[in-house]
mmCIF file of C-alpha atoms and ligand atoms in Angstrom:
data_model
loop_
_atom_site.group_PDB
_atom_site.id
_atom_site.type_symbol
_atom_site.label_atom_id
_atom_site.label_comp_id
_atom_site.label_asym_id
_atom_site.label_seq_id
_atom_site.Cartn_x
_atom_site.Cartn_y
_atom_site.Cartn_z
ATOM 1 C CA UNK A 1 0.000 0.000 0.000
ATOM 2 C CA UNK A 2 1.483 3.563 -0.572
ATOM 3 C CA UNK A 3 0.805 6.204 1.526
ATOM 4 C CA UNK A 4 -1.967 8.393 -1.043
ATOM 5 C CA UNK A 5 -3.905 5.142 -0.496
ATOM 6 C CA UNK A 6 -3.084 4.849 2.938
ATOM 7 C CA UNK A 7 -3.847 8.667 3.563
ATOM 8 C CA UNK A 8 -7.697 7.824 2.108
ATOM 9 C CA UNK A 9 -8.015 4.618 3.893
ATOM 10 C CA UNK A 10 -7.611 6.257 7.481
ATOM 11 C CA UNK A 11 -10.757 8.296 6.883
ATOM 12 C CA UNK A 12 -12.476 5.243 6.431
ATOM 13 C CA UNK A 13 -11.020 3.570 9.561
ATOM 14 C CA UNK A 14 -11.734 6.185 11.678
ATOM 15 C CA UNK A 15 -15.835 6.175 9.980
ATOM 16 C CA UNK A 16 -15.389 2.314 11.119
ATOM 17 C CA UNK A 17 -15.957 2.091 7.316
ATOM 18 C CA UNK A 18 -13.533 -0.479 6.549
ATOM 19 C CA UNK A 19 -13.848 -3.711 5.798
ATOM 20 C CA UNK A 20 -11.528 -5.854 7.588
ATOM 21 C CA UNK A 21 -9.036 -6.939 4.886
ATOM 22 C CA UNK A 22 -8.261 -2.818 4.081
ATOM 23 C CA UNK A 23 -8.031 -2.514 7.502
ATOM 24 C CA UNK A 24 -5.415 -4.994 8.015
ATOM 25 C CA UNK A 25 -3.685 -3.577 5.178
ATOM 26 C CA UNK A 26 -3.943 -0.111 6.519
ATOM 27 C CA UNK A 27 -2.570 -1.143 10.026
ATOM 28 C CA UNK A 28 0.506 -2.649 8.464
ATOM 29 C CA UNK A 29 1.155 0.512 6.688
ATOM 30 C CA UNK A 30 0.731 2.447 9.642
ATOM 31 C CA UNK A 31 3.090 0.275 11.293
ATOM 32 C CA UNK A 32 6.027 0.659 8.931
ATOM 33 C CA UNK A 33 5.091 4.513 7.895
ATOM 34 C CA UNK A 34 5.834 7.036 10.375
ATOM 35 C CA UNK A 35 4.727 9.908 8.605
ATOM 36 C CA UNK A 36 1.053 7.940 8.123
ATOM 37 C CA UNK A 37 1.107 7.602 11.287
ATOM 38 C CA UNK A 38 1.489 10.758 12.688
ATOM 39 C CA UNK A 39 -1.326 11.259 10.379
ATOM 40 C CA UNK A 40 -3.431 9.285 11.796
ATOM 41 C CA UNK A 41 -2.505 10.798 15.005
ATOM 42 C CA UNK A 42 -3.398 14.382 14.148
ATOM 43 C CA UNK A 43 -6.661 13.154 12.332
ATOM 44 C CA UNK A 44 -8.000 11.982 15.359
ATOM 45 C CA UNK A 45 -6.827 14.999 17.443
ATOM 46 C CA UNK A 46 -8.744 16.472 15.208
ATOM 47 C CA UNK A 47 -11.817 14.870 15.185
ATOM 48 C CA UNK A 48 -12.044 14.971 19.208
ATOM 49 C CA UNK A 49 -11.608 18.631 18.977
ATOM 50 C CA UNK A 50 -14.504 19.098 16.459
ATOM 51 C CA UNK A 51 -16.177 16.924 18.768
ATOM 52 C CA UNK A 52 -15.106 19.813 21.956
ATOM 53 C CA UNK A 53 -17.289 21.943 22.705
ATOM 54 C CA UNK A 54 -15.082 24.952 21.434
ATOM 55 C CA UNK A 55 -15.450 23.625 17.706
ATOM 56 C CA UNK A 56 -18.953 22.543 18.293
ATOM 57 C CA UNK A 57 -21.580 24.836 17.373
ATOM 58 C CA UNK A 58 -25.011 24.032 16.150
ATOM 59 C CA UNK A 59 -25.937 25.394 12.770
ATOM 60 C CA UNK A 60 -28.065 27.805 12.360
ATOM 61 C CA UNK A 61 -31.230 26.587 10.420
ATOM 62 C CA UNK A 62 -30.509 28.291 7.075
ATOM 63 C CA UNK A 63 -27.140 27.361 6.586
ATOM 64 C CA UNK A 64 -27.989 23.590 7.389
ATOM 65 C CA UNK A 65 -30.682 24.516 4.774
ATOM 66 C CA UNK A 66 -27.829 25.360 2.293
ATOM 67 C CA UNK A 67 -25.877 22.765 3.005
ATOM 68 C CA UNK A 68 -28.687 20.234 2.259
ATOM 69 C CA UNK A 69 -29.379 22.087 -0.796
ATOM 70 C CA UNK A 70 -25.796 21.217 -2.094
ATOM 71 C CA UNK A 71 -26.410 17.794 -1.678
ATOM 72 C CA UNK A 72 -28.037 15.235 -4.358
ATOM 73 C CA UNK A 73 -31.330 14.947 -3.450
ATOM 74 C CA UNK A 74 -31.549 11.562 -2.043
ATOM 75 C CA UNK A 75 -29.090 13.152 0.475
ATOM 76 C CA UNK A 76 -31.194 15.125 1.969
ATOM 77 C CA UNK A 77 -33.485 12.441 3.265
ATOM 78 C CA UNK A 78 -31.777 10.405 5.837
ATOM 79 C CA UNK A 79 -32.534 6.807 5.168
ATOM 80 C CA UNK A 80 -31.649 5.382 2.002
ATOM 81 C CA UNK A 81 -35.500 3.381 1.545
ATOM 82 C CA UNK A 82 -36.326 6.931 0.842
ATOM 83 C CA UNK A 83 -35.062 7.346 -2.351
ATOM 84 C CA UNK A 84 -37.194 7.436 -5.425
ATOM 85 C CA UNK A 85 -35.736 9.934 -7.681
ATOM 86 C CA UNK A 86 -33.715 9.612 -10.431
ATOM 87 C CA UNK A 87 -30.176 9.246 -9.396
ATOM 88 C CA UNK A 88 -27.936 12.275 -10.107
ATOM 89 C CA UNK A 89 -25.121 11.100 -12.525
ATOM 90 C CA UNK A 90 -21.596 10.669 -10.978
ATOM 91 C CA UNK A 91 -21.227 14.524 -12.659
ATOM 92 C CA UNK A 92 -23.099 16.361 -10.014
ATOM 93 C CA UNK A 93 -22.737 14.412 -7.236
ATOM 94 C CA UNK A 94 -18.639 15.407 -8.063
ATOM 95 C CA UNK A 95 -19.458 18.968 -7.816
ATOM 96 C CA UNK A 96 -22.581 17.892 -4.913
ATOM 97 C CA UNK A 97 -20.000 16.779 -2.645
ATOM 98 C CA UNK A 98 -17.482 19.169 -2.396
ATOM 99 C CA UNK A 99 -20.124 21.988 -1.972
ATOM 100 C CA UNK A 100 -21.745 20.315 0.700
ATOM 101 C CA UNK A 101 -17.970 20.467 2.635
ATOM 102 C CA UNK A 102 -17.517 23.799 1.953
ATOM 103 C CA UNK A 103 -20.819 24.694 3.494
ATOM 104 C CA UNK A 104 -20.134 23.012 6.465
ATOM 105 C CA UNK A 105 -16.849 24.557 6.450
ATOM 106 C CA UNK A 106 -18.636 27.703 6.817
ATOM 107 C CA UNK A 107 -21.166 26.165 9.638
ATOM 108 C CA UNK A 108 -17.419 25.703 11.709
ATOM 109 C CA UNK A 109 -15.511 28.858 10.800
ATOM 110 C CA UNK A 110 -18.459 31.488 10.992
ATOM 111 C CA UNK A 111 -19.479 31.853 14.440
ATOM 112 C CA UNK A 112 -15.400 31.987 15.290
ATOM 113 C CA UNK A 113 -15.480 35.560 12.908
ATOM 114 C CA UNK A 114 -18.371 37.144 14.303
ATOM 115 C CA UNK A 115 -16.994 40.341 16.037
ATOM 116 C CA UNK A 116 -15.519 39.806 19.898
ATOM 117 C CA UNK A 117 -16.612 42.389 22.444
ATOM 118 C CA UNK A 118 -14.803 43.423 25.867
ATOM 119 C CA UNK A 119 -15.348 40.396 26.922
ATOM 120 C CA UNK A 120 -13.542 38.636 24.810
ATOM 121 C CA UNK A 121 -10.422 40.222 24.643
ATOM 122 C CA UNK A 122 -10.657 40.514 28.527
ATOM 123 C CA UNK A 123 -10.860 36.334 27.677
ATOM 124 C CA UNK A 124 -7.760 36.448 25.484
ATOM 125 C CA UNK A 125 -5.858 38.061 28.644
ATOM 126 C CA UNK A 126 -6.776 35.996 31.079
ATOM 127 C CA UNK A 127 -6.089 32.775 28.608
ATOM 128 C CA UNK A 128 -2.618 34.010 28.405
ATOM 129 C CA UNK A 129 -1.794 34.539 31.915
ATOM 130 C CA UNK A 130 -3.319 31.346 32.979
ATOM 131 C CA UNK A 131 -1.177 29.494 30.277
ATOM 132 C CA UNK A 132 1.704 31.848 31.223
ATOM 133 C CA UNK A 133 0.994 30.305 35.280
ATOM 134 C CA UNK A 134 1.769 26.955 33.740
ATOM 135 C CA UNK A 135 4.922 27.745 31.804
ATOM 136 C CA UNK A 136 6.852 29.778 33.788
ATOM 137 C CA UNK A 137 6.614 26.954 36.547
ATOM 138 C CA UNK A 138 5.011 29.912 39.123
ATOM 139 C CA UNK A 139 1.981 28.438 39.575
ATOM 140 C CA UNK A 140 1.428 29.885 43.207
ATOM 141 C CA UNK A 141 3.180 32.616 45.363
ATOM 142 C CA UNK A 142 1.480 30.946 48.184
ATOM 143 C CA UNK A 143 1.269 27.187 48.024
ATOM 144 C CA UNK A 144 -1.027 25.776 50.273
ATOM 145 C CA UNK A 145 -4.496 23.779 50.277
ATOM 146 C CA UNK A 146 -5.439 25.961 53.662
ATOM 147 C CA UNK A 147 -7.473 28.427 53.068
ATOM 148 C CA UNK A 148 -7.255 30.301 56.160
ATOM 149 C CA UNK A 149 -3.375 30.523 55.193
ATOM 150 C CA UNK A 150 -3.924 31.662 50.862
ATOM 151 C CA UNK A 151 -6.722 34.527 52.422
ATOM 152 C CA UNK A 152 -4.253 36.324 54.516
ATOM 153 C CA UNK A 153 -1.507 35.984 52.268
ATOM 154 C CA UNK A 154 -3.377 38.489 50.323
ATOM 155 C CA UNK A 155 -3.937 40.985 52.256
ATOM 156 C CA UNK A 156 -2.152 43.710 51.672
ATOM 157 C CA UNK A 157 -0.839 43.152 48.344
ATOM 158 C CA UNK A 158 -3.860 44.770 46.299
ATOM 159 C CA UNK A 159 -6.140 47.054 47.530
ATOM 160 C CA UNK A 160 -8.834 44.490 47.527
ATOM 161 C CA UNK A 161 -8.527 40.787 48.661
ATOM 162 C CA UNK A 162 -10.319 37.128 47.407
ATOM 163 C CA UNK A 163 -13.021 35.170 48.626
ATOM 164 C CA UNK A 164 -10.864 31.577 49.525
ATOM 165 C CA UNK A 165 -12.680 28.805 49.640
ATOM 166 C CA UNK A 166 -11.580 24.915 49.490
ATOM 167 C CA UNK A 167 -13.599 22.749 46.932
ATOM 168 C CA UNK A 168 -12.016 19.844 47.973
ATOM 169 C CA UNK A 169 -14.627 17.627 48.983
ATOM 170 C CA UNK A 170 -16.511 18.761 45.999
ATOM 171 C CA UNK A 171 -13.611 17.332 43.822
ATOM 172 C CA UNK A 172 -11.509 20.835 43.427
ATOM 173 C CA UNK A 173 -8.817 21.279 46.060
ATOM 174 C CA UNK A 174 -7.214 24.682 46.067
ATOM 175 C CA UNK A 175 -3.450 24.224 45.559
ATOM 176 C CA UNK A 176 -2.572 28.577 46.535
ATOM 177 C CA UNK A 177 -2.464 31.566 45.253
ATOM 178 C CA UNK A 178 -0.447 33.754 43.977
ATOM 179 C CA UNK A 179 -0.486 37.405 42.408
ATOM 180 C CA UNK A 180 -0.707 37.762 38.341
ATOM 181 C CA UNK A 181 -1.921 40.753 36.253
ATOM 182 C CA UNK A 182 -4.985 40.583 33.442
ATOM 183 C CA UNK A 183 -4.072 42.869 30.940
ATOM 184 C CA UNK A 184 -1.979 46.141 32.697
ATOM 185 C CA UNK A 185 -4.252 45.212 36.094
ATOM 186 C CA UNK A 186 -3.031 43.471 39.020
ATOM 187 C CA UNK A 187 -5.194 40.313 39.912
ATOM 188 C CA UNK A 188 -5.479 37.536 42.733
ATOM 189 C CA UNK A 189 -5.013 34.548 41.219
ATOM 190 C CA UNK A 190 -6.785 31.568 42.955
ATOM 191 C CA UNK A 191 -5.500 28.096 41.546
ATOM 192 C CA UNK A 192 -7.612 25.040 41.804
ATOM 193 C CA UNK A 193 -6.860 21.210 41.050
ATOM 194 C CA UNK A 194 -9.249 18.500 39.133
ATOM 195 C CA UNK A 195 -7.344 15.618 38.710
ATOM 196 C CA UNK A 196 -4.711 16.494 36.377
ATOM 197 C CA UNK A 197 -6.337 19.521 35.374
ATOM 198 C CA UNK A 198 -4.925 23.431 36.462
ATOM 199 C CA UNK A 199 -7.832 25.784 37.112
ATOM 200 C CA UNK A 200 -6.815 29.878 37.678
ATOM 201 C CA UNK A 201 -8.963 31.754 38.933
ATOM 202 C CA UNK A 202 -8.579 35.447 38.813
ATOM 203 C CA UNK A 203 -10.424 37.665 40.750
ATOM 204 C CA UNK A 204 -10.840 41.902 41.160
ATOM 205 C CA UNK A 205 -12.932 44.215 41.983
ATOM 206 C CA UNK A 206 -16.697 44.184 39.273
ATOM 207 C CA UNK A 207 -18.431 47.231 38.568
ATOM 208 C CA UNK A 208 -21.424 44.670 37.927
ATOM 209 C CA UNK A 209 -22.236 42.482 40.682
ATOM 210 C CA UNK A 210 -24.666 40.575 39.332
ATOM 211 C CA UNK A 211 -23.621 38.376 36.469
ATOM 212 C CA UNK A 212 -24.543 34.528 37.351
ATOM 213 C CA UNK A 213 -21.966 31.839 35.570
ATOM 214 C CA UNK A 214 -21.538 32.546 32.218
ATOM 215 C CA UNK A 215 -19.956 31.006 29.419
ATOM 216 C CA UNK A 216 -17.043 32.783 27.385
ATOM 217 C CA UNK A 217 -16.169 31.041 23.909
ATOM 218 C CA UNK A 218 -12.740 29.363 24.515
ATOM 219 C CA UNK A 219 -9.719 30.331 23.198
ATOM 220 C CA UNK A 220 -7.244 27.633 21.892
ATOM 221 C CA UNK A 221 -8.847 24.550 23.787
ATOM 222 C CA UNK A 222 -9.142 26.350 27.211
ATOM 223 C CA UNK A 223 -12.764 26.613 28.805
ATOM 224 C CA UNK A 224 -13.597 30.200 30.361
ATOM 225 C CA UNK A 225 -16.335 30.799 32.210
ATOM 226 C CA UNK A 226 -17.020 34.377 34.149
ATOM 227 C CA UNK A 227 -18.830 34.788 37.288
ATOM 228 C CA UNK A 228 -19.251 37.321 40.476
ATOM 229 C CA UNK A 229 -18.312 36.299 43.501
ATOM 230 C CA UNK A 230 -19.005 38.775 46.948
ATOM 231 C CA UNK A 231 -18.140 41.808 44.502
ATOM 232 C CA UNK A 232 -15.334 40.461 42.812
ATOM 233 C CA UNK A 233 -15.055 39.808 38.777
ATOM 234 C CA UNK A 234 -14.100 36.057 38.958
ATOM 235 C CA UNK A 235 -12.850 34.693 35.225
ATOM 236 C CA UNK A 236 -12.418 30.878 35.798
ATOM 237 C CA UNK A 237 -9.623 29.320 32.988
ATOM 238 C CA UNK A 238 -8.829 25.694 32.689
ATOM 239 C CA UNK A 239 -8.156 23.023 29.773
ATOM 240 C CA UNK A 240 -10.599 21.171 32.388
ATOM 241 C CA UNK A 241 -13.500 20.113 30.150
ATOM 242 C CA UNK A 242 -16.738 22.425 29.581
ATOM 243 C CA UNK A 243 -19.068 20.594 31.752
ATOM 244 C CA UNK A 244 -16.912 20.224 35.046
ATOM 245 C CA UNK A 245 -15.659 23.727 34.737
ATOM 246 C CA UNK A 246 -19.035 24.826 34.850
ATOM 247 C CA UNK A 247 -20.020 22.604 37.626
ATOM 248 C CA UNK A 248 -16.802 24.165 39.675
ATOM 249 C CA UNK A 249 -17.922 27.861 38.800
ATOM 250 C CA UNK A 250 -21.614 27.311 39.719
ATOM 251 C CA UNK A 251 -19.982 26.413 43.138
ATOM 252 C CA UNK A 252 -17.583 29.786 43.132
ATOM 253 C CA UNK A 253 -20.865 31.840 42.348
ATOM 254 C CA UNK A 254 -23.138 30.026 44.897
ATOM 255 C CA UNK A 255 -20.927 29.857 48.013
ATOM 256 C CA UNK A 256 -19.208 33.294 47.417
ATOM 257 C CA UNK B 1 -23.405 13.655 3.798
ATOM 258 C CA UNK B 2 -21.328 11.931 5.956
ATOM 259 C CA UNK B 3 -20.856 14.528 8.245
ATOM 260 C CA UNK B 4 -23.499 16.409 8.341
ATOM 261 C CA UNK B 5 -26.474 13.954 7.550
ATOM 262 C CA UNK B 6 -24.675 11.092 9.560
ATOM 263 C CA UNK B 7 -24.720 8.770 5.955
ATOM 264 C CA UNK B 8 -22.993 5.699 5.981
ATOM 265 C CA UNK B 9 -20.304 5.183 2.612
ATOM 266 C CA UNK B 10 -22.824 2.750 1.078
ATOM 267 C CA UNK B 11 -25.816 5.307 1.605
ATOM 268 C CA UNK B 12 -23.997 8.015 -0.169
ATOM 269 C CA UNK B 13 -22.639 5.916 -2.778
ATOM 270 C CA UNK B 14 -25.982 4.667 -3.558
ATOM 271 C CA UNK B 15 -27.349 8.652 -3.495
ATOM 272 C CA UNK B 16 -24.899 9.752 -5.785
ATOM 273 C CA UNK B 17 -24.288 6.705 -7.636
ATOM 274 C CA UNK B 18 -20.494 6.667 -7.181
ATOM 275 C CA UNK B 19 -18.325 3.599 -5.950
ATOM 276 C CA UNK B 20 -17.449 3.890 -2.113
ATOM 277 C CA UNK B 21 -13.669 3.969 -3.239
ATOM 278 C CA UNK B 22 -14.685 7.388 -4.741
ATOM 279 C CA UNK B 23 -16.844 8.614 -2.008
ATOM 280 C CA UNK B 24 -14.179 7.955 0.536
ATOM 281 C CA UNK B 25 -11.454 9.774 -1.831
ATOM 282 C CA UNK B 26 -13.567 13.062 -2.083
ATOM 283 C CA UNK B 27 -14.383 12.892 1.571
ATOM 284 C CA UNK B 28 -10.663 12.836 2.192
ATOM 285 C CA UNK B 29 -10.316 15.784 -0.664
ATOM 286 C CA UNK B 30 -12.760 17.869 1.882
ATOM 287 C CA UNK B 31 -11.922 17.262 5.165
ATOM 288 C CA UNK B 32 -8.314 18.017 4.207
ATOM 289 C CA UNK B 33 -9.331 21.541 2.940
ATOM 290 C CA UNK B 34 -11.150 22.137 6.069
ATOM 291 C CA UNK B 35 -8.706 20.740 8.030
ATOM 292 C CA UNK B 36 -6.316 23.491 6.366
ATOM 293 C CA UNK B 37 -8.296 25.945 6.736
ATOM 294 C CA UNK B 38 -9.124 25.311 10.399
ATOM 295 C CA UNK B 39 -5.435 25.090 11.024
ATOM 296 C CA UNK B 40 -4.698 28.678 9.121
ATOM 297 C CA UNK B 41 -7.377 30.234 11.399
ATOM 298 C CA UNK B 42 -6.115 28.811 14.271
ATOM 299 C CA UNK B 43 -2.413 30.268 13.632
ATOM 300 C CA UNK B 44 -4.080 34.007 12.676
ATOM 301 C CA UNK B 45 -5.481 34.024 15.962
ATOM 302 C CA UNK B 46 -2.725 33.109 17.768
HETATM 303 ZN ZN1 ZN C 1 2.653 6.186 4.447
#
């Protein structure tokens, strides 16, 4: 097998669209072929990220419209018993096809161009610092999982101080704290534990007090969500997954 | 299809009237593109 065949093939493994010879073939061509390989390795990278929330969006109705207006008609109905037309000749369904993928290359790319407010760049900062946290291997100024010893170690440092509360027998110990800046302003940072999952929590001072947990679109693979907690702008960041970062704000906003 | 009506090969094959070697190529053909094009957003942004 060479590797153009072997580069077509994978899409059908990973559909669970081969039959078993291919597949055999396939998996001794992976095994010799590095670069195939590491193909295969970034295709289905790939694929889970599509299938992350940050890549996931549901289509709005007319596009999906559009989109099943590229396709041959039979397409459009979802089980094959359906189809009574005439077949379209091999022709259209060449230029069908790739239509229909461009349109859903739309359905992915469009919602990431529509125009970011404050929020979002106030996102892009807080992104940065928490992967900045995690780099520069000064994760916490204070390490401890005491609360009553990461609250005082505040004090004094910023003309306002955090909320501190352990999570841990919710599932999200608090590993310390430490002091960072969002953009050109000095923050607490709170840093939490799931697992093997970082979570920073940065905290100051809100003009609004009364957002509830909200959802910020990701940037790069990292969940944000922004909440208040006793006055203070909280901006949770983790690589934790959408659902359990939520959970662990929802706690932030209820107990604060 | 595939992706966004959740057909298998054989359904689209039979829809468009191609062989499933063919329908598997051009799926390749797109997802690569998107795949591109995904990856050349990603690096603007960053
Ligand atoms: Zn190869």
């Amino acid at each position: 097998m060479n590797c153009d065949d072997a580069r077509i093939l994978l899409h059908g493994h990973l559909d669970g669209e081969l039959e078993l010879g291919r597949d055999l073939e396939l998996q001794r061509h992976l095994a010799e072929c590095p670069q195939c390989a590491g193909e295969y390795q970034s295709m289905r990278a790939m694929r889970q990220r599509l299938r992350d929330d940050e890549f996931h969006f549901a289509a709005p109705p007319e596009l999906l419209e559009q989109i099943r207006d590229a396709m041959p008609a039979a397409g459009r109905s979802s089980t094959v018993s359906q189809i009574s037309r005439p077949r379209l000749t091999s022709r259209t369904a060449r230029f069908a096809i790739p239509l229909a993928v461009a349109a859903m290359l739309a359905l992915l790319i469009l919602p990431r161009m529509i125009p970011r407010g404050e929020n979002d760049s106030v996102a892009r900062e807080v992104v940065s610092s928490h992967v900045r946290s995690l780099m520069a291997s000064h994760l916490t100024d204070v390490a401890s999982t005491d609360q009553h010893t990461v609250k005082p170690w505040f004090d004094g440092k910023l003309d306002f101080s955090p909320t501190v509360i352990d999570f841990a027998r919710e599932g999200f110990p608090l590993v310390g704290g430490r002091l960072d800046y969002v953009g050109q302003r000095g923050v607490n940072a709170l840093v939490y534990q799931r697992g093997k999952h970082v979570i920073n929590v940065f905290m100051w001072p809100a003009s609004d007090t009364t957002t509830a947990v909200e959802r910020i679109e990701s940037e790069h693979g990292y969940n944000v969500e922004q909440t208040t907690v006793a006055g203070m702008n909280c901006w949770v960041v983790s690589d934790l997954n959408q659902v359990e970062l939520k959970k662990f704000a929802d706690l932030l906003h209820s107990r604060g | 299809m595939r992706d966004v009506e959740g057909l298998s090969y054989k359904e689209i094959a039979a829809a468009a009237d191609l062989p499933i070697g063919t329908v598997m190529s051009q799926l390749a053909r797109g997802r690569g593109k998107l795949q591109q094009m995904l990856k050349q957003r990603i690096a603007k942004e960053s």
